[in-house]
JSON list of C-alpha atoms in Angstrom, two decimals:
[
{"chain": "E", "resi": 1, "resn": "MET", "atom": "CA", "xyz": [-19.92, -25.07, 40.74]},
{"chain": "E", "resi": 2, "resn": "TYR", "atom": "CA", "xyz": [-19.48, -25.52, 44.53]},
{"chain": "E", "resi": 3, "resn": "TRP", "atom": "CA", "xyz": [-21.48, -28.69, 44.44]},
{"chain": "E", "resi": 4, "resn": "SER", "atom": "CA", "xyz": [-19.59, -30.52, 41.94]},
{"chain": "E", "resi": 5, "resn": "LEU", "atom": "CA", "xyz": [-16.26, -29.19, 43.53]},
{"chain": "E", "resi": 6, "resn": "LEU", "atom": "CA", "xyz": [-17.54, -30.83, 46.36]},
{"chain": "E", "resi": 7, "resn": "TRP", "atom": "CA", "xyz": [-18.42, -33.91, 45.22]},
{"chain": "E", "resi": 8, "resn": "GLY", "atom": "CA", "xyz": [-15.64, -34.26, 42.67]},
{"chain": "E", "resi": 9, "resn": "SER", "atom": "CA", "xyz": [-12.92, -33.41, 45.13]},
{"chain": "E", "resi": 10, "resn": "LEU", "atom": "CA", "xyz": [-14.45, -35.89, 47.68]},
{"chain": "E", "resi": 11, "resn": "ALA", "atom": "CA", "xyz": [-14.54, -38.68, 45.10]},
{"chain": "E", "resi": 12, "resn": "ILE", "atom": "CA", "xyz": [-11.17, -38.04, 43.83]},
{"chain": "E", "resi": 13, "resn": "ALA", "atom": "CA", "xyz": [-9.77, -37.95, 47.64]},
{"chain": "E", "resi": 14, "resn": "LEU", "atom": "CA", "xyz": [-11.74, -40.99, 48.34]},
{"chain": "E", "resi": 15, "resn": "ILE", "atom": "CA", "xyz": [-10.85, -42.91, 45.09]},
{"chain": "E", "resi": 16, "resn": "SER", "atom": "CA", "xyz": [-6.93, -41.79, 46.33]},
{"chain": "E", "resi": 17, "resn": "ILE", "atom": "CA", "xyz": [-7.38, -43.51, 49.40]},
{"chain": "E", "resi": 18, "resn": "LEU", "atom": "CA", "xyz": [-8.80, -46.66, 48.18]},
{"chain": "E", "resi": 19, "resn": "PHE", "atom": "CA", "xyz": [-6.24, -46.94, 45.10]},
{"chain": "E", "resi": 20, "resn": "GLN", "atom": "CA", "xyz": [-3.31, -45.54, 47.34]},
{"chain": "E", "resi": 21, "resn": "GLY", "atom": "CA", "xyz": [-0.71, -48.01, 45.60]},
{"chain": "E", "resi": 22, "resn": "VAL", "atom": "CA", "xyz": [-2.31, -47.18, 41.88]},
{"chain": "E", "resi": 23, "resn": "LEU", "atom": "CA", "xyz": [-2.74, -43.89, 42.07]},
{"chain": "E", "resi": 24, "resn": "GLY", "atom": "CA", "xyz": [0.38, -43.19, 44.14]},
{"chain": "E", "resi": 25, "resn": "GLY", "atom": "CA", "xyz": [2.75, -44.11, 41.91]},
{"chain": "E", "resi": 26, "resn": "LEU", "atom": "CA", "xyz": [1.06, -42.04, 38.94]},
{"chain": "E", "resi": 27, "resn": "LEU", "atom": "CA", "xyz": [0.72, -38.99, 41.00]},
{"chain": "E", "resi": 28, "resn": "GLU", "atom": "CA", "xyz": [4.32, -39.79, 43.35]},
{"chain": "E", "resi": 29, "resn": "SER", "atom": "CA", "xyz": [6.41, -37.30, 40.80]},
{"chain": "E", "resi": 30, "resn": "VAL", "atom": "CA", "xyz": [4.19, -34.84, 40.66]},
{"chain": "E", "resi": 31, "resn": "PHE", "atom": "CA", "xyz": [3.93, -34.43, 44.51]},
{"chain": "E", "resi": 32, "resn": "ASP", "atom": "CA", "xyz": [7.30, -35.45, 45.34]},
{"chain": "E", "resi": 33, "resn": "ILE", "atom": "CA", "xyz": [8.32, -32.23, 44.38]},
{"chain": "E", "resi": 34, "resn": "PHE", "atom": "CA", "xyz": [6.74, -30.64, 47.14]},
{"chain": "E", "resi": 35, "resn": "GLY", "atom": "CA", "xyz": [7.05, -33.18, 49.66]},
{"chain": "E", "resi": 36, "resn": "ASP", "atom": "CA", "xyz": [3.92, -33.75, 52.31]},
{"chain": "E", "resi": 37, "resn": "PHE", "atom": "CA", "xyz": [2.79, -30.37, 51.76]},
{"chain": "E", "resi": 38, "resn": "PHE", "atom": "CA", "xyz": [0.64, -31.23, 48.56]},
{"chain": "E", "resi": 39, "resn": "ASN", "atom": "CA", "xyz": [-0.32, -34.38, 49.58]},
{"chain": "E", "resi": 40, "resn": "PRO", "atom": "CA", "xyz": [-3.18, -35.36, 47.46]},
{"chain": "E", "resi": 41, "resn": "VAL", "atom": "CA", "xyz": [-5.73, -36.69, 49.75]},
{"chain": "E", "resi": 42, "resn": "LEU", "atom": "CA", "xyz": [-4.93, -33.37, 52.13]},
{"chain": "E", "resi": 43, "resn": "LEU", "atom": "CA", "xyz": [-5.33, -31.44, 48.76]},
{"chain": "E", "resi": 44, "resn": "PHE", "atom": "CA", "xyz": [-8.49, -32.76, 47.37]},
{"chain": "E", "resi": 45, "resn": "GLY", "atom": "CA", "xyz": [-9.86, -32.47, 50.54]},
{"chain": "E", "resi": 46, "resn": "THR", "atom": "CA", "xyz": [-9.05, -28.94, 51.18]},
{"chain": "E", "resi": 47, "resn": "LEU", "atom": "CA", "xyz": [-10.94, -28.45, 47.66]},
{"chain": "E", "resi": 48, "resn": "SER", "atom": "CA", "xyz": [-13.98, -30.25, 49.26]},
{"chain": "E", "resi": 49, "resn": "VAL", "atom": "CA", "xyz": [-13.93, -27.71, 52.11]},
{"chain": "E", "resi": 50, "resn": "VAL", "atom": "CA", "xyz": [-13.69, -24.91, 49.47]},
{"chain": "E", "resi": 51, "resn": "GLY", "atom": "CA", "xyz": [-17.03, -26.57, 47.53]},
{"chain": "E", "resi": 52, "resn": "GLY", "atom": "CA", "xyz": [-18.80, -27.36, 50.78]},
{"chain": "E", "resi": 53, "resn": "SER", "atom": "CA", "xyz": [-18.43, -23.66, 52.34]},
{"chain": "E", "resi": 54, "resn": "GLY", "atom": "CA", "xyz": [-18.93, -22.40, 48.78]},
{"chain": "E", "resi": 55, "resn": "VAL", "atom": "CA", "xyz": [-22.09, -24.19, 49.02]},
{"chain": "E", "resi": 56, "resn": "LEU", "atom": "CA", "xyz": [-23.23, -23.22, 52.71]},
{"chain": "E", "resi": 57, "resn": "LEU", "atom": "CA", "xyz": [-22.36, -19.40, 52.16]},
{"chain": "E", "resi": 58, "resn": "THR", "atom": "CA", "xyz": [-24.53, -19.30, 48.70]},
{"chain": "E", "resi": 59, "resn": "LYS", "atom": "CA", "xyz": [-27.26, -20.78, 50.50]},
{"chain": "E", "resi": 60, "resn": "TYR", "atom": "CA", "xyz": [-27.57, -18.93, 54.06]},
{"chain": "E", "resi": 61, "resn": "THR", "atom": "CA", "xyz": [-25.73, -15.71, 53.15]},
{"chain": "E", "resi": 62, "resn": "ALA", "atom": "CA", "xyz": [-26.70, -12.76, 50.82]},
{"chain": "E", "resi": 63, "resn": "ILE", "atom": "CA", "xyz": [-23.12, -11.78, 50.04]},
{"chain": "E", "resi": 64, "resn": "THR", "atom": "CA", "xyz": [-21.98, -11.83, 46.51]},
{"chain": "E", "resi": 65, "resn": "GLU", "atom": "CA", "xyz": [-20.57, -14.84, 44.46]},
{"chain": "E", "resi": 66, "resn": "PHE", "atom": "CA", "xyz": [-17.06, -12.80, 44.11]},
{"chain": "E", "resi": 67, "resn": "TYR", "atom": "CA", "xyz": [-17.03, -12.70, 48.03]},
{"chain": "E", "resi": 68, "resn": "VAL", "atom": "CA", "xyz": [-18.51, -15.93, 48.45]},
{"chain": "E", "resi": 69, "resn": "LEU", "atom": "CA", "xyz": [-15.56, -17.27, 46.45]},
{"chain": "E", "resi": 70, "resn": "ALA", "atom": "CA", "xyz": [-12.92, -15.76, 47.94]},
{"chain": "E", "resi": 71, "resn": "VAL", "atom": "CA", "xyz": [-14.21, -16.69, 51.60]},
{"chain": "E", "resi": 72, "resn": "SER", "atom": "CA", "xyz": [-14.54, -19.79, 50.46]},
{"chain": "E", "resi": 73, "resn": "ILE", "atom": "CA", "xyz": [-11.05, -20.21, 49.03]},
{"chain": "E", "resi": 74, "resn": "LEU", "atom": "CA", "xyz": [-9.87, -18.59, 52.80]},
{"chain": "E", "resi": 75, "resn": "ILE", "atom": "CA", "xyz": [-11.88, -21.21, 54.49]},
{"chain": "E", "resi": 76, "resn": "GLY", "atom": "CA", "xyz": [-10.21, -23.95, 52.60]},
{"chain": "E", "resi": 77, "resn": "LEU", "atom": "CA", "xyz": [-6.47, -22.68, 52.89]},
{"chain": "E", "resi": 78, "resn": "CYS", "atom": "CA", "xyz": [-7.38, -22.61, 56.82]},
{"chain": "E", "resi": 79, "resn": "ALA", "atom": "CA", "xyz": [-8.43, -26.01, 56.79]},
{"chain": "E", "resi": 80, "resn": "TYR", "atom": "CA", "xyz": [-5.50, -26.92, 54.68]},
{"chain": "E", "resi": 81, "resn": "PHE", "atom": "CA", "xyz": [-2.95, -25.50, 57.17]},
{"chain": "E", "resi": 82, "resn": "VAL", "atom": "CA", "xyz": [-4.56, -26.41, 60.34]},
{"chain": "E", "resi": 83, "resn": "ILE", "atom": "CA", "xyz": [-4.77, -30.06, 58.79]},
{"chain": "E", "resi": 84, "resn": "TYR", "atom": "CA", "xyz": [-1.25, -30.09, 57.66]},
{"chain": "E", "resi": 85, "resn": "TYR", "atom": "CA", "xyz": [0.01, -28.61, 60.93]},
{"chain": "E", "resi": 86, "resn": "PHE", "atom": "CA", "xyz": [-1.83, -30.14, 63.14]},
{"chain": "E", "resi": 87, "resn": "LEU", "atom": "CA", "xyz": [-2.34, -33.88, 61.76]},
{"chain": "E", "resi": 88, "resn": "VAL", "atom": "CA", "xyz": [0.17, -34.68, 58.95]},
{"chain": "E", "resi": 89, "resn": "ILE", "atom": "CA", "xyz": [3.37, -33.23, 60.41]},
{"chain": "E", "resi": 90, "resn": "PRO", "atom": "CA", "xyz": [2.84, -34.56, 63.65]},
{"chain": "E", "resi": 91, "resn": "MET", "atom": "CA", "xyz": [1.73, -38.32, 62.23]},
{"chain": "E", "resi": 92, "resn": "SER", "atom": "CA", "xyz": [4.83, -38.05, 59.92]},
{"chain": "E", "resi": 93, "resn": "ASN", "atom": "CA", "xyz": [6.89, -37.64, 62.93]},
{"chain": "E", "resi": 94, "resn": "ALA", "atom": "CA", "xyz": [5.28, -40.53, 64.89]},
{"chain": "E", "resi": 95, "resn": "GLU", "atom": "CA", "xyz": [7.39, -43.39, 65.65]},
{"chain": "E", "resi": 96, "resn": "SER", "atom": "CA", "xyz": [5.74, -46.57, 65.80]},
{"chain": "E", "resi": 97, "resn": "SER", "atom": "CA", "xyz": [7.15, -48.75, 68.72]},
{"chain": "E", "resi": 98, "resn": "THR", "atom": "CA", "xyz": [6.60, -52.03, 67.00]},
{"chain": "E", "resi": 99, "resn": "SER", "atom": "CA", "xyz": [8.47, -51.04, 63.61]},
{"chain": "E", "resi": 100, "resn": "LEU", "atom": "CA", "xyz": [12.24, -52.10, 62.91]},
{"chain": "E", "resi": 101, "resn": "SER", "atom": "CA", "xyz": [14.52, -50.12, 60.83]},
{"chain": "E", "resi": 102, "resn": "MET", "atom": "CA", "xyz": [17.09, -52.21, 58.35]},
{"chain": "E", "resi": 103, "resn": "LYS", "atom": "CA", "xyz": [19.84, -50.82, 60.66]},
{"chain": "E", "resi": 104, "resn": "ASP", "atom": "CA", "xyz": [18.70, -52.46, 63.68]},
{"chain": "E", "resi": 105, "resn": "LEU", "atom": "CA", "xyz": [19.25, -55.59, 61.85]},
{"chain": "E", "resi": 106, "resn": "GLU", "atom": "CA", "xyz": [22.93, -54.90, 62.07]},
{"chain": "E", "resi": 107, "resn": "GLY", "atom": "CA", "xyz": [24.33, -57.68, 64.23]},
{"chain": "E", "resi": 108, "resn": "LYS", "atom": "CA", "xyz": [21.34, -59.92, 64.38]},
{"chain": "E", "resi": 109, "resn": "ILE", "atom": "CA", "xyz": [21.80, -63.32, 63.76]},
{"chain": "E", "resi": 110, "resn": "GLY", "atom": "CA", "xyz": [19.68, -65.49, 61.43]},
{"chain": "E", "resi": 111, "resn": "GLU", "atom": "CA", "xyz": [19.49, -68.11, 58.52]},
{"chain": "E", "resi": 112, "resn": "VAL", "atom": "CA", "xyz": [19.96, -68.26, 54.87]},
{"chain": "E", "resi": 113, "resn": "ILE", "atom": "CA", "xyz": [16.70, -69.59, 53.11]},
{"chain": "E", "resi": 114, "resn": "THR", "atom": "CA", "xyz": [17.78, -69.01, 49.38]},
{"chain": "E", "resi": 115, "resn": "THR", "atom": "CA", "xyz": [21.68, -69.49, 48.87]},
{"chain": "E", "resi": 116, "resn": "ILE", "atom": "CA", "xyz": [23.72, -66.25, 48.36]},
{"chain": "E", "resi": 117, "resn": "PRO", "atom": "CA", "xyz": [26.24, -66.58, 45.67]},
{"chain": "E", "resi": 118, "resn": "ASN", "atom": "CA", "xyz": [29.67, -64.79, 45.95]},
{"chain": "E", "resi": 119, "resn": "VAL", "atom": "CA", "xyz": [28.54, -62.52, 43.42]},
{"chain": "E", "resi": 120, "resn": "GLY", "atom": "CA", "xyz": [24.66, -61.78, 43.68]},
{"chain": "E", "resi": 121, "resn": "MET", "atom": "CA", "xyz": [21.99, -62.11, 46.28]},
{"chain": "E", "resi": 122, "resn": "GLY", "atom": "CA", "xyz": [19.91, -64.55, 48.43]},
{"chain": "E", "resi": 123, "resn": "GLU", "atom": "CA", "xyz": [17.69, -64.24, 51.42]},
{"chain": "E", "resi": 124, "resn": "VAL", "atom": "CA", "xyz": [17.87, -64.86, 54.73]},
{"chain": "E", "resi": 125, "resn": "TYR", "atom": "CA", "xyz": [15.38, -65.06, 57.52]},
{"chain": "E", "resi": 126, "resn": "ILE", "atom": "CA", "xyz": [15.77, -63.31, 60.88]},
{"chain": "E", "resi": 127, "resn": "SER", "atom": "CA", "xyz": [13.78, -63.66, 63.74]},
{"chain": "E", "resi": 128, "resn": "THR", "atom": "CA", "xyz": [13.89, -60.56, 66.37]},
{"chain": "E", "resi": 129, "resn": "ASN", "atom": "CA", "xyz": [11.43, -59.75, 69.46]},
{"chain": "E", "resi": 130, "resn": "ASN", "atom": "CA", "xyz": [9.44, -57.60, 66.99]},
{"chain": "E", "resi": 131, "resn": "GLY", "atom": "CA", "xyz": [8.81, -60.37, 64.52]},
{"chain": "E", "resi": 132, "resn": "SER", "atom": "CA", "xyz": [10.48, -62.57, 61.73]},
{"chain": "E", "resi": 133, "resn": "TYR", "atom": "CA", "xyz": [11.80, -60.92, 58.74]},
{"chain": "E", "resi": 134, "resn": "SER", "atom": "CA", "xyz": [12.69, -62.15, 55.37]},
{"chain": "E", "resi": 135, "resn": "GLU", "atom": "CA", "xyz": [15.25, -59.97, 53.64]},
{"chain": "E", "resi": 136, "resn": "VAL", "atom": "CA", "xyz": [17.19, -59.81, 50.50]},
{"chain": "E", "resi": 137, "resn": "ALA", "atom": "CA", "xyz": [20.96, -60.11, 51.17]},
{"chain": "E", "resi": 138, "resn": "ALA", "atom": "CA", "xyz": [24.49, -60.34, 49.96]},
{"chain": "E", "resi": 139, "resn": "SER", "atom": "CA", "xyz": [27.75, -61.78, 50.83]},
{"chain": "E", "resi": 140, "resn": "PHE", "atom": "CA", "xyz": [29.90, -59.09, 52.96]},
{"chain": "E", "resi": 141, "resn": "ASP", "atom": "CA", "xyz": [32.91, -61.70, 52.34]},
{"chain": "E", "resi": 142, "resn": "ALA", "atom": "CA", "xyz": [32.41, -62.28, 48.51]},
{"chain": "E", "resi": 143, "resn": "ALA", "atom": "CA", "xyz": [31.85, -65.86, 49.28]},
{"chain": "E", "resi": 144, "resn": "GLU", "atom": "CA", "xyz": [29.09, -68.42, 48.77]},
{"chain": "E", "resi": 145, "resn": "ILE", "atom": "CA", "xyz": [26.75, -69.20, 51.89]},
{"chain": "E", "resi": 146, "resn": "LYS", "atom": "CA", "xyz": [24.71, -72.22, 51.32]},
{"chain": "E", "resi": 147, "resn": "GLN", "atom": "CA", "xyz": [21.10, -72.56, 52.30]},
{"chain": "E", "resi": 148, "resn": "GLY", "atom": "CA", "xyz": [20.32, -73.69, 55.88]},
{"chain": "E", "resi": 149, "resn": "LYS", "atom": "CA", "xyz": [23.63, -71.70, 57.20]},
{"chain": "E", "resi": 150, "resn": "ARG", "atom": "CA", "xyz": [23.69, -69.32, 59.95]},
{"chain": "E", "resi": 151, "resn": "ILE", "atom": "CA", "xyz": [24.54, -65.85, 59.31]},
{"chain": "E", "resi": 152, "resn": "VAL", "atom": "CA", "xyz": [25.19, -62.57, 60.93]},
{"chain": "E", "resi": 153, "resn": "VAL", "atom": "CA", "xyz": [24.35, -59.10, 59.58]},
{"chain": "E", "resi": 154, "resn": "VAL", "atom": "CA", "xyz": [27.58, -57.51, 59.28]},
{"chain": "E", "resi": 155, "resn": "GLU", "atom": "CA", "xyz": [26.20, -53.70, 57.56]},
{"chain": "E", "resi": 156, "resn": "VAL", "atom": "CA", "xyz": [23.07, -52.68, 55.78]},
{"chain": "E", "resi": 157, "resn": "LYS", "atom": "CA", "xyz": [23.69, -50.84, 52.49]},
{"chain": "E", "resi": 158, "resn": "GLU", "atom": "CA", "xyz": [21.06, -49.31, 50.04]},
{"chain": "E", "resi": 159, "resn": "GLY", "atom": "CA", "xyz": [18.59, -51.81, 51.57]},
{"chain": "E", "resi": 160, "resn": "ILE", "atom": "CA", "xyz": [20.22, -54.85, 51.20]},
{"chain": "E", "resi": 161, "resn": "LEU", "atom": "CA", "xyz": [21.67, -56.84, 54.24]},
{"chain": "E", "resi": 162, "resn": "LEU", "atom": "CA", "xyz": [25.55, -57.74, 54.03]},
{"chain": "E", "resi": 163, "resn": "VAL", "atom": "CA", "xyz": [25.98, -60.94, 55.80]},
{"chain": "E", "resi": 164, "resn": "SER", "atom": "CA", "xyz": [28.76, -63.27, 56.96]},
{"chain": "E", "resi": 165, "resn": "GLU", "atom": "CA", "xyz": [28.57, -66.98, 57.57]},
{"chain": "E", "resi": 166, "resn": "MET", "atom": "CA", "xyz": [28.96, -67.90, 61.31]},
{"chain": "E", "resi": 167, "resn": "GLU", "atom": "CA", "xyz": [31.37, -70.48, 62.02]}
]
């Protein structure tokens, strides 16, 4: 039982790492309810610890199967909380020095690469010290902005840049 738990959970953890985009979408609704606390890789990693400790306790101790199961679950829970509080939380709070928030684009100057209609969206190119960005944009003034025109980002709303033509 412990061997199948060990190898099965390791396989699921590896598959979820390799196919994170596909499985992330499938499991997202289930795990989003609980936030990062029930991260699938963390959960299946913990099941691997339970399986591994069960294998080792069964082989190298003389305690009964009930106590092996109880101690294995306890070891798994301890591993889960240690990994969660010392790795997952600090990593989720860490900031990358090269990352750029959409709000940081407010006030930046760029160029229209796809014409922005008066009602609708186009695309703009903005170059910053951290790199170049091609983002979806709408006209702040509800006026058409032709391709090649210089713009300024006035506001960011719901992930869309609201821009005005520079005159």
